[in-house]
């Protein structure tokens, strides 16, 4: 849902369909070769400390850096956790690039060559999907970077149905300017205005009709997104949709991760994770559009879509593993450190509305476009996990975790608990049911790892030569210096 809280309306009977994550097996993962590239350590140790000055840091800091050269290997599959014998980082050194801009690193390791599954260098072709977003034009500024990363240069079409704050049709010049900007970013966008004083839920529902009418001969799917739905891999999404015969009626999406919400709202596609309708289903909604619009009283657009499909077709929700409304509260580390690549993510920008305290929600927002940047270098490597040595796990784009007690990590890996999602979330709301919380969606879960130390992504930057620099930070307590790890990813040995 866009904003605001869902209000308990009706309790629906539960059906027992469970959405289980497809756990990717680690069992067949070939050992990944590791080699030092080139002869010189100069690339890793020389200069460059001054660029730390731009980061949100207080100096001095403890710092270490590593360059990673990726090598695409067509025989590798992405697995839950890939083991690398070597350590990721050398020891930290105290640096202060403000006071001593000329000082360099005394020690560093030579670049690491890391094999990743082969990935296509061209963006996916999603010309058969029209996406639709109903939003406030004022919110689009914020949405631009992640829409660009989700949809840019994929040939996917996007219809933005916009109103201004105050529920009035935006100025046509403003809409044209927005459209031009989005097209400049490689998004095939069309911006249209919604009528004055329309309701949010009516606007959302009307998107089905708008998208249906804007279909062309290539269109197979229409998809409703929220303005803060992020799609990490168009390749995976196109692949997933390809498993369904789009000439048949389909209503694809995912239920909430929160069992309470599923009990209340039922077997519907929760809008933030993305809803995908085949053209035959959209045609049915279009044919019954006036009746559905008149009869529905639901205060949320995604419920209205569900109601209309339920009333006028025999089609039921087909849950799609990997789509995420992300109704998860508290610390979402468990989700982002699970090694799983979601097809969609939501609620990363403002947290989940059941976390009532704004300051709590602010802690649980995630810089998605920065997190995702590294996929420019290594494809579907976003949120991929590697274990380096005996005590370090990199969850690419989210965190570097270390386990001072390496026995704890060894045990998690040995008994495959590491493949379960770590339950770092806020407690679920009590429901009087056999199913307590999040397990139907993201389970199985495991308890919080003891003594794990997290270095969370602070920033990521694209270099002109195509490499991506990531900074991970551990905010130290008291007056201790923060610890910062820099990882530079490149697909090109000459750039290190
Ligand atoms: C994308 O797919 C469409 C429909 O199959 C095709 O017409 C078009 O040429 C493709 N574009 C690219 C760049 O491959
Ligand atoms: C919508 O509201 C605006 C601002 O009140 C007004 O200027 C405009 O004429 C209205 N448009 C229509 C179609 O009624
Ligand atoms: C590697 O980067 C250099 C410098 O930017 C560039 O000249 C070269 O063409 C790149 N090589 C490849 C294989 O991308």
JSON list of C-alpha atoms in Angstrom, two decimals, residues 156-328:
[
{"chain": "A", "resi": 156, "resn": "UNK", "atom": "CA", "xyz": [9.24, -1.95, -20.13]},
{"chain": "A", "resi": 157, "resn": "UNK", "atom": "CA", "xyz": [6.58, 0.71, -20.42]},
{"chain": "A", "resi": 158, "resn": "UNK", "atom": "CA", "xyz": [5.49, 2.69, -17.39]},
{"chain": "A", "resi": 159, "resn": "UNK", "atom": "CA", "xyz": [2.30, 4.66, -16.93]},
{"chain": "A", "resi": 160, "resn": "UNK", "atom": "CA", "xyz": [2.37, 7.14, -14.07]},
{"chain": "A", "resi": 161, "resn": "UNK", "atom": "CA", "xyz": [-1.11, 8.19, -13.04]},
{"chain": "A", "resi": 162, "resn": "UNK", "atom": "CA", "xyz": [-0.44, 11.38, -11.12]},
{"chain": "A", "resi": 163, "resn": "UNK", "atom": "CA", "xyz": [-2.25, 13.82, -8.89]},
{"chain": "A", "resi": 164, "resn": "UNK", "atom": "CA", "xyz": [-0.91, 16.71, -6.90]},
{"chain": "A", "resi": 165, "resn": "UNK", "atom": "CA", "xyz": [-1.06, 16.84, -3.14]},
{"chain": "A", "resi": 166, "resn": "UNK", "atom": "CA", "xyz": [-4.56, 18.20, -2.52]},
{"chain": "A", "resi": 167, "resn": "UNK", "atom": "CA", "xyz": [-5.97, 15.67, -5.00]},
{"chain": "A", "resi": 168, "resn": "UNK", "atom": "CA", "xyz": [-6.00, 17.90, -8.06]},
{"chain": "A", "resi": 169, "resn": "UNK", "atom": "CA", "xyz": [-4.91, 17.12, -11.59]},
{"chain": "A", "resi": 170, "resn": "UNK", "atom": "CA", "xyz": [-1.29, 18.21, -12.07]},
{"chain": "A", "resi": 171, "resn": "UNK", "atom": "CA", "xyz": [-0.38, 20.97, -14.45]},
{"chain": "A", "resi": 172, "resn": "UNK", "atom": "CA", "xyz": [0.11, 19.52, -17.93]},
{"chain": "A", "resi": 173, "resn": "UNK", "atom": "CA", "xyz": [3.49, 21.21, -18.37]},
{"chain": "A", "resi": 174, "resn": "UNK", "atom": "CA", "xyz": [4.73, 19.68, -15.15]},
{"chain": "A", "resi": 175, "resn": "UNK", "atom": "CA", "xyz": [3.62, 16.24, -16.30]},
{"chain": "A", "resi": 176, "resn": "UNK", "atom": "CA", "xyz": [5.30, 16.67, -19.68]},
{"chain": "A", "resi": 177, "resn": "UNK", "atom": "CA", "xyz": [8.54, 17.73, -17.98]},
{"chain": "A", "resi": 178, "resn": "UNK", "atom": "CA", "xyz": [8.46, 14.68, -15.72]},
{"chain": "A", "resi": 179, "resn": "UNK", "atom": "CA", "xyz": [7.85, 12.42, -18.69]},
{"chain": "A", "resi": 180, "resn": "UNK", "atom": "CA", "xyz": [10.78, 13.93, -20.59]},
{"chain": "A", "resi": 181, "resn": "UNK", "atom": "CA", "xyz": [13.07, 13.49, -17.62]},
{"chain": "A", "resi": 182, "resn": "UNK", "atom": "CA", "xyz": [12.11, 9.87, -17.15]},
{"chain": "A", "resi": 183, "resn": "UNK", "atom": "CA", "xyz": [12.61, 9.15, -20.84]},
{"chain": "A", "resi": 184, "resn": "UNK", "atom": "CA", "xyz": [16.04, 10.71, -20.52]},
{"chain": "A", "resi": 185, "resn": "UNK", "atom": "CA", "xyz": [16.81, 8.08, -17.88]},
{"chain": "A", "resi": 186, "resn": "UNK", "atom": "CA", "xyz": [15.82, 5.27, -20.23]},
{"chain": "A", "resi": 187, "resn": "UNK", "atom": "CA", "xyz": [12.36, 4.74, -18.75]},
{"chain": "A", "resi": 188, "resn": "UNK", "atom": "CA", "xyz": [9.59, 4.46, -21.35]},
{"chain": "A", "resi": 189, "resn": "UNK", "atom": "CA", "xyz": [7.26, 6.54, -19.24]},
{"chain": "A", "resi": 190, "resn": "UNK", "atom": "CA", "xyz": [3.93, 8.17, -19.96]},
{"chain": "A", "resi": 191, "resn": "UNK", "atom": "CA", "xyz": [2.58, 10.54, -17.33]},
{"chain": "A", "resi": 192, "resn": "UNK", "atom": "CA", "xyz": [-1.15, 11.16, -17.21]},
{"chain": "A", "resi": 193, "resn": "UNK", "atom": "CA", "xyz": [-3.25, 13.15, -14.79]},
{"chain": "A", "resi": 194, "resn": "UNK", "atom": "CA", "xyz": [-5.96, 11.70, -12.58]},
{"chain": "A", "resi": 195, "resn": "UNK", "atom": "CA", "xyz": [-9.19, 13.69, -12.26]},
{"chain": "A", "resi": 196, "resn": "UNK", "atom": "CA", "xyz": [-9.66, 16.25, -9.50]},
{"chain": "A", "resi": 197, "resn": "UNK", "atom": "CA", "xyz": [-10.79, 14.93, -6.13]},
{"chain": "A", "resi": 198, "resn": "UNK", "atom": "CA", "xyz": [-10.60, 11.26, -7.02]},
{"chain": "A", "resi": 199, "resn": "UNK", "atom": "CA", "xyz": [-9.99, 8.77, -4.22]},
{"chain": "A", "resi": 200, "resn": "UNK", "atom": "CA", "xyz": [-6.64, 7.05, -3.92]},
{"chain": "A", "resi": 201, "resn": "UNK", "atom": "CA", "xyz": [-8.23, 3.59, -4.05]},
{"chain": "A", "resi": 202, "resn": "UNK", "atom": "CA", "xyz": [-10.27, 4.51, -7.15]},
{"chain": "A", "resi": 203, "resn": "UNK", "atom": "CA", "xyz": [-7.21, 5.84, -8.90]},
{"chain": "A", "resi": 204, "resn": "UNK", "atom": "CA", "xyz": [-5.27, 2.66, -8.19]},
{"chain": "A", "resi": 205, "resn": "UNK", "atom": "CA", "xyz": [-8.11, 0.51, -9.46]},
{"chain": "A", "resi": 206, "resn": "UNK", "atom": "CA", "xyz": [-8.50, 2.66, -12.56]},
{"chain": "A", "resi": 207, "resn": "UNK", "atom": "CA", "xyz": [-4.89, 1.86, -13.49]},
{"chain": "A", "resi": 208, "resn": "UNK", "atom": "CA", "xyz": [-6.05, -1.58, -14.63]},
{"chain": "A", "resi": 209, "resn": "UNK", "atom": "CA", "xyz": [-8.30, 0.03, -17.20]},
{"chain": "A", "resi": 210, "resn": "UNK", "atom": "CA", "xyz": [-5.69, 2.59, -18.22]},
{"chain": "A", "resi": 211, "resn": "UNK", "atom": "CA", "xyz": [-2.97, -0.03, -18.68]},
{"chain": "A", "resi": 212, "resn": "UNK", "atom": "CA", "xyz": [-5.36, -2.35, -20.49]},
{"chain": "A", "resi": 213, "resn": "UNK", "atom": "CA", "xyz": [-6.30, 0.38, -22.94]},
{"chain": "A", "resi": 214, "resn": "UNK", "atom": "CA", "xyz": [-2.64, 1.29, -23.49]},
{"chain": "A", "resi": 215, "resn": "UNK", "atom": "CA", "xyz": [-1.58, -2.29, -24.29]},
{"chain": "A", "resi": 216, "resn": "UNK", "atom": "CA", "xyz": [-0.01, -2.96, -27.67]},
{"chain": "A", "resi": 217, "resn": "UNK", "atom": "CA", "xyz": [0.49, -6.10, -29.70]},
{"chain": "A", "resi": 218, "resn": "UNK", "atom": "CA", "xyz": [3.57, -7.02, -27.62]},
{"chain": "A", "resi": 219, "resn": "UNK", "atom": "CA", "xyz": [1.90, -6.59, -24.22]},
{"chain": "A", "resi": 220, "resn": "UNK", "atom": "CA", "xyz": [1.42, -9.80, -22.25]},
{"chain": "A", "resi": 221, "resn": "UNK", "atom": "CA", "xyz": [1.30, -8.51, -18.69]},
{"chain": "A", "resi": 222, "resn": "UNK", "atom": "CA", "xyz": [0.09, -5.43, -16.93]},
{"chain": "A", "resi": 223, "resn": "UNK", "atom": "CA", "xyz": [1.64, -4.80, -13.55]},
{"chain": "A", "resi": 224, "resn": "UNK", "atom": "CA", "xyz": [0.56, -2.51, -10.74]},
{"chain": "A", "resi": 225, "resn": "UNK", "atom": "CA", "xyz": [3.36, -1.26, -8.51]},
{"chain": "A", "resi": 226, "resn": "UNK", "atom": "CA", "xyz": [3.56, 1.18, -5.65]},
{"chain": "A", "resi": 227, "resn": "UNK", "atom": "CA", "xyz": [5.81, 4.18, -6.15]},
{"chain": "A", "resi": 228, "resn": "UNK", "atom": "CA", "xyz": [8.26, 2.59, -3.71]},
{"chain": "A", "resi": 229, "resn": "UNK", "atom": "CA", "xyz": [8.33, -0.92, -5.14]},
{"chain": "A", "resi": 230, "resn": "UNK", "atom": "CA", "xyz": [11.86, -1.87, -6.13]},
{"chain": "A", "resi": 231, "resn": "UNK", "atom": "CA", "xyz": [12.61, -4.57, -8.71]},
{"chain": "A", "resi": 232, "resn": "UNK", "atom": "CA", "xyz": [16.18, -5.81, -8.20]},
{"chain": "A", "resi": 233, "resn": "UNK", "atom": "CA", "xyz": [16.43, -7.96, -11.32]},
{"chain": "A", "resi": 234, "resn": "UNK", "atom": "CA", "xyz": [14.32, -7.53, -14.43]},
{"chain": "A", "resi": 235, "resn": "UNK", "atom": "CA", "xyz": [15.97, -10.68, -15.78]},
{"chain": "A", "resi": 236, "resn": "UNK", "atom": "CA", "xyz": [14.68, -12.76, -12.91]},
{"chain": "A", "resi": 237, "resn": "UNK", "atom": "CA", "xyz": [11.26, -11.15, -13.12]},
{"chain": "A", "resi": 238, "resn": "UNK", "atom": "CA", "xyz": [10.91, -11.76, -16.87]},
{"chain": "A", "resi": 239, "resn": "UNK", "atom": "CA", "xyz": [12.13, -15.30, -16.31]},
{"chain": "A", "resi": 240, "resn": "UNK", "atom": "CA", "xyz": [9.58, -15.89, -13.55]},
{"chain": "A", "resi": 241, "resn": "UNK", "atom": "CA", "xyz": [6.68, -14.50, -15.57]},
{"chain": "A", "resi": 242, "resn": "UNK", "atom": "CA", "xyz": [7.81, -16.64, -18.50]},
{"chain": "A", "resi": 243, "resn": "UNK", "atom": "CA", "xyz": [6.76, -19.72, -16.54]},
{"chain": "A", "resi": 244, "resn": "UNK", "atom": "CA", "xyz": [3.09, -18.69, -16.85]},
{"chain": "A", "resi": 245, "resn": "UNK", "atom": "CA", "xyz": [1.18, -18.89, -20.14]},
{"chain": "A", "resi": 246, "resn": "UNK", "atom": "CA", "xyz": [0.11, -15.28, -20.55]},
{"chain": "A", "resi": 247, "resn": "UNK", "atom": "CA", "xyz": [-2.67, -16.19, -22.97]},
{"chain": "A", "resi": 248, "resn": "UNK", "atom": "CA", "xyz": [-4.51, -17.64, -19.94]},
{"chain": "A", "resi": 249, "resn": "UNK", "atom": "CA", "xyz": [-6.03, -15.76, -17.01]},
{"chain": "A", "resi": 250, "resn": "UNK", "atom": "CA", "xyz": [-3.48, -15.07, -14.29]},
{"chain": "A", "resi": 251, "resn": "UNK", "atom": "CA", "xyz": [-3.54, -12.99, -11.13]},
{"chain": "A", "resi": 252, "resn": "UNK", "atom": "CA", "xyz": [0.02, -13.12, -9.82]},
{"chain": "A", "resi": 253, "resn": "UNK", "atom": "CA", "xyz": [1.37, -11.50, -6.68]},
{"chain": "A", "resi": 254, "resn": "UNK", "atom": "CA", "xyz": [2.32, -12.23, -3.11]},
{"chain": "A", "resi": 255, "resn": "UNK", "atom": "CA", "xyz": [0.47, -12.15, 0.17]},
{"chain": "A", "resi": 256, "resn": "UNK", "atom": "CA", "xyz": [1.82, -10.20, 3.10]},
{"chain": "A", "resi": 257, "resn": "UNK", "atom": "CA", "xyz": [4.76, -11.59, 5.08]},
{"chain": "A", "resi": 258, "resn": "UNK", "atom": "CA", "xyz": [2.67, -10.77, 8.14]},
{"chain": "A", "resi": 259, "resn": "UNK", "atom": "CA", "xyz": [0.23, -13.56, 8.99]},
{"chain": "A", "resi": 260, "resn": "UNK", "atom": "CA", "xyz": [-2.06, -11.14, 10.81]},
{"chain": "A", "resi": 261, "resn": "UNK", "atom": "CA", "xyz": [-2.49, -9.16, 7.57]},
{"chain": "A", "resi": 262, "resn": "UNK", "atom": "CA", "xyz": [-3.15, -12.31, 5.58]},
{"chain": "A", "resi": 263, "resn": "UNK", "atom": "CA", "xyz": [-5.84, -13.28, 8.12]},
{"chain": "A", "resi": 264, "resn": "UNK", "atom": "CA", "xyz": [-7.45, -9.87, 7.79]},
{"chain": "A", "resi": 265, "resn": "UNK", "atom": "CA", "xyz": [-7.15, -9.22, 4.07]},
{"chain": "A", "resi": 266, "resn": "UNK", "atom": "CA", "xyz": [-7.02, -12.72, 2.69]},
{"chain": "A", "resi": 267, "resn": "UNK", "atom": "CA", "xyz": [-5.55, -14.44, -0.31]},
{"chain": "A", "resi": 268, "resn": "UNK", "atom": "CA", "xyz": [-4.84, -11.31, -2.28]},
{"chain": "A", "resi": 269, "resn": "UNK", "atom": "CA", "xyz": [-1.84, -9.78, -3.93]},
{"chain": "A", "resi": 270, "resn": "UNK", "atom": "CA", "xyz": [-0.60, -7.10, -1.54]},
{"chain": "A", "resi": 271, "resn": "UNK", "atom": "CA", "xyz": [0.14, -4.18, -3.84]},
{"chain": "A", "resi": 272, "resn": "UNK", "atom": "CA", "xyz": [3.59, -3.15, -2.68]},
{"chain": "A", "resi": 273, "resn": "UNK", "atom": "CA", "xyz": [5.14, -6.40, -3.86]},
{"chain": "A", "resi": 274, "resn": "UNK", "atom": "CA", "xyz": [3.70, -5.88, -7.35]},
{"chain": "A", "resi": 275, "resn": "UNK", "atom": "CA", "xyz": [0.57, -7.35, -8.95]},
{"chain": "A", "resi": 276, "resn": "UNK", "atom": "CA", "xyz": [0.78, -8.97, -12.37]},
{"chain": "A", "resi": 277, "resn": "UNK", "atom": "CA", "xyz": [-2.30, -9.56, -14.50]},
{"chain": "A", "resi": 278, "resn": "UNK", "atom": "CA", "xyz": [-2.28, -11.33, -17.84]},
{"chain": "A", "resi": 279, "resn": "UNK", "atom": "CA", "xyz": [-4.20, -9.54, -20.56]},
{"chain": "A", "resi": 280, "resn": "UNK", "atom": "CA", "xyz": [-7.18, -11.97, -20.34]},
{"chain": "A", "resi": 281, "resn": "UNK", "atom": "CA", "xyz": [-7.57, -11.13, -16.62]},
{"chain": "A", "resi": 282, "resn": "UNK", "atom": "CA", "xyz": [-7.20, -7.40, -17.25]},
{"chain": "A", "resi": 283, "resn": "UNK", "atom": "CA", "xyz": [-9.86, -7.75, -19.97]},
{"chain": "A", "resi": 284, "resn": "UNK", "atom": "CA", "xyz": [-12.27, -9.24, -17.43]},
{"chain": "A", "resi": 285, "resn": "UNK", "atom": "CA", "xyz": [-11.71, -6.37, -15.02]},
{"chain": "A", "resi": 286, "resn": "UNK", "atom": "CA", "xyz": [-12.09, -3.91, -17.86]},
{"chain": "A", "resi": 287, "resn": "UNK", "atom": "CA", "xyz": [-15.39, -5.52, -18.90]},
{"chain": "A", "resi": 288, "resn": "UNK", "atom": "CA", "xyz": [-16.72, -5.26, -15.35]},
{"chain": "A", "resi": 289, "resn": "UNK", "atom": "CA", "xyz": [-15.06, -1.98, -14.53]},
{"chain": "A", "resi": 290, "resn": "UNK", "atom": "CA", "xyz": [-18.15, 0.13, -13.86]},
{"chain": "A", "resi": 291, "resn": "UNK", "atom": "CA", "xyz": [-19.82, -2.50, -11.67]},
{"chain": "A", "resi": 292, "resn": "UNK", "atom": "CA", "xyz": [-16.67, -3.09, -9.67]},
{"chain": "A", "resi": 293, "resn": "UNK", "atom": "CA", "xyz": [-16.07, 0.63, -9.23]},
{"chain": "A", "resi": 294, "resn": "UNK", "atom": "CA", "xyz": [-19.64, 1.18, -8.04]},
{"chain": "A", "resi": 295, "resn": "UNK", "atom": "CA", "xyz": [-19.88, -1.81, -5.74]},
{"chain": "A", "resi": 296, "resn": "UNK", "atom": "CA", "xyz": [-16.54, -1.70, -3.95]},
{"chain": "A", "resi": 297, "resn": "UNK", "atom": "CA", "xyz": [-16.19, 0.08, -0.66]},
{"chain": "A", "resi": 298, "resn": "UNK", "atom": "CA", "xyz": [-12.64, -1.09, 0.11]},
{"chain": "A", "resi": 299, "resn": "UNK", "atom": "CA", "xyz": [-10.32, 1.70, 1.14]},
{"chain": "A", "resi": 300, "resn": "UNK", "atom": "CA", "xyz": [-7.28, 0.24, -0.62]},
{"chain": "A", "resi": 301, "resn": "UNK", "atom": "CA", "xyz": [-6.80, -0.18, -4.35]},
{"chain": "A", "resi": 302, "resn": "UNK", "atom": "CA", "xyz": [-5.19, -3.61, -4.20]},
{"chain": "A", "resi": 303, "resn": "UNK", "atom": "CA", "xyz": [-8.22, -4.93, -2.32]},
{"chain": "A", "resi": 304, "resn": "UNK", "atom": "CA", "xyz": [-10.47, -3.53, -5.05]},
{"chain": "A", "resi": 305, "resn": "UNK", "atom": "CA", "xyz": [-8.53, -5.42, -7.70]},
{"chain": "A", "resi": 306, "resn": "UNK", "atom": "CA", "xyz": [-8.84, -8.59, -5.61]},
{"chain": "A", "resi": 307, "resn": "UNK", "atom": "CA", "xyz": [-12.58, -8.04, -5.09]},
{"chain": "A", "resi": 308, "resn": "UNK", "atom": "CA", "xyz": [-13.27, -7.47, -8.77]},
{"chain": "A", "resi": 309, "resn": "UNK", "atom": "CA", "xyz": [-11.34, -10.57, -9.86]},
{"chain": "A", "resi": 310, "resn": "UNK", "atom": "CA", "xyz": [-13.07, -12.63, -7.17]},
{"chain": "A", "resi": 311, "resn": "UNK", "atom": "CA", "xyz": [-16.55, -11.40, -8.11]},
{"chain": "A", "resi": 312, "resn": "UNK", "atom": "CA", "xyz": [-16.26, -11.75, -11.86]},
{"chain": "A", "resi": 313, "resn": "UNK", "atom": "CA", "xyz": [-13.78, -14.49, -12.68]},
{"chain": "A", "resi": 314, "resn": "UNK", "atom": "CA", "xyz": [-12.87, -17.94, -11.45]},
{"chain": "A", "resi": 315, "resn": "UNK", "atom": "CA", "xyz": [-9.22, -16.86, -11.31]},
{"chain": "A", "resi": 316, "resn": "UNK", "atom": "CA", "xyz": [-7.49, -17.00, -7.93]},
{"chain": "A", "resi": 317, "resn": "UNK", "atom": "CA", "xyz": [-4.29, -15.50, -6.70]},
{"chain": "A", "resi": 318, "resn": "UNK", "atom": "CA", "xyz": [-1.26, -17.42, -7.83]},
{"chain": "A", "resi": 319, "resn": "UNK", "atom": "CA", "xyz": [1.35, -16.59, -5.19]},
{"chain": "A", "resi": 320, "resn": "UNK", "atom": "CA", "xyz": [4.77, -15.91, -6.65]},
{"chain": "A", "resi": 321, "resn": "UNK", "atom": "CA", "xyz": [7.75, -16.67, -4.45]},
{"chain": "A", "resi": 322, "resn": "UNK", "atom": "CA", "xyz": [10.16, -13.76, -4.23]},
{"chain": "A", "resi": 323, "resn": "UNK", "atom": "CA", "xyz": [7.66, -10.90, -4.56]},
{"chain": "A", "resi": 324, "resn": "UNK", "atom": "CA", "xyz": [7.68, -8.95, -1.32]},
{"chain": "A", "resi": 325, "resn": "UNK", "atom": "CA", "xyz": [5.27, -6.42, 0.11]},
{"chain": "A", "resi": 326, "resn": "UNK", "atom": "CA", "xyz": [7.84, -6.50, 2.92]},
{"chain": "A", "resi": 327, "resn": "UNK", "atom": "CA", "xyz": [5.43, -6.20, 5.83]},
{"chain": "A", "resi": 328, "resn": "UNK", "atom": "CA", "xyz": [8.29, -6.75, 8.23]}
]
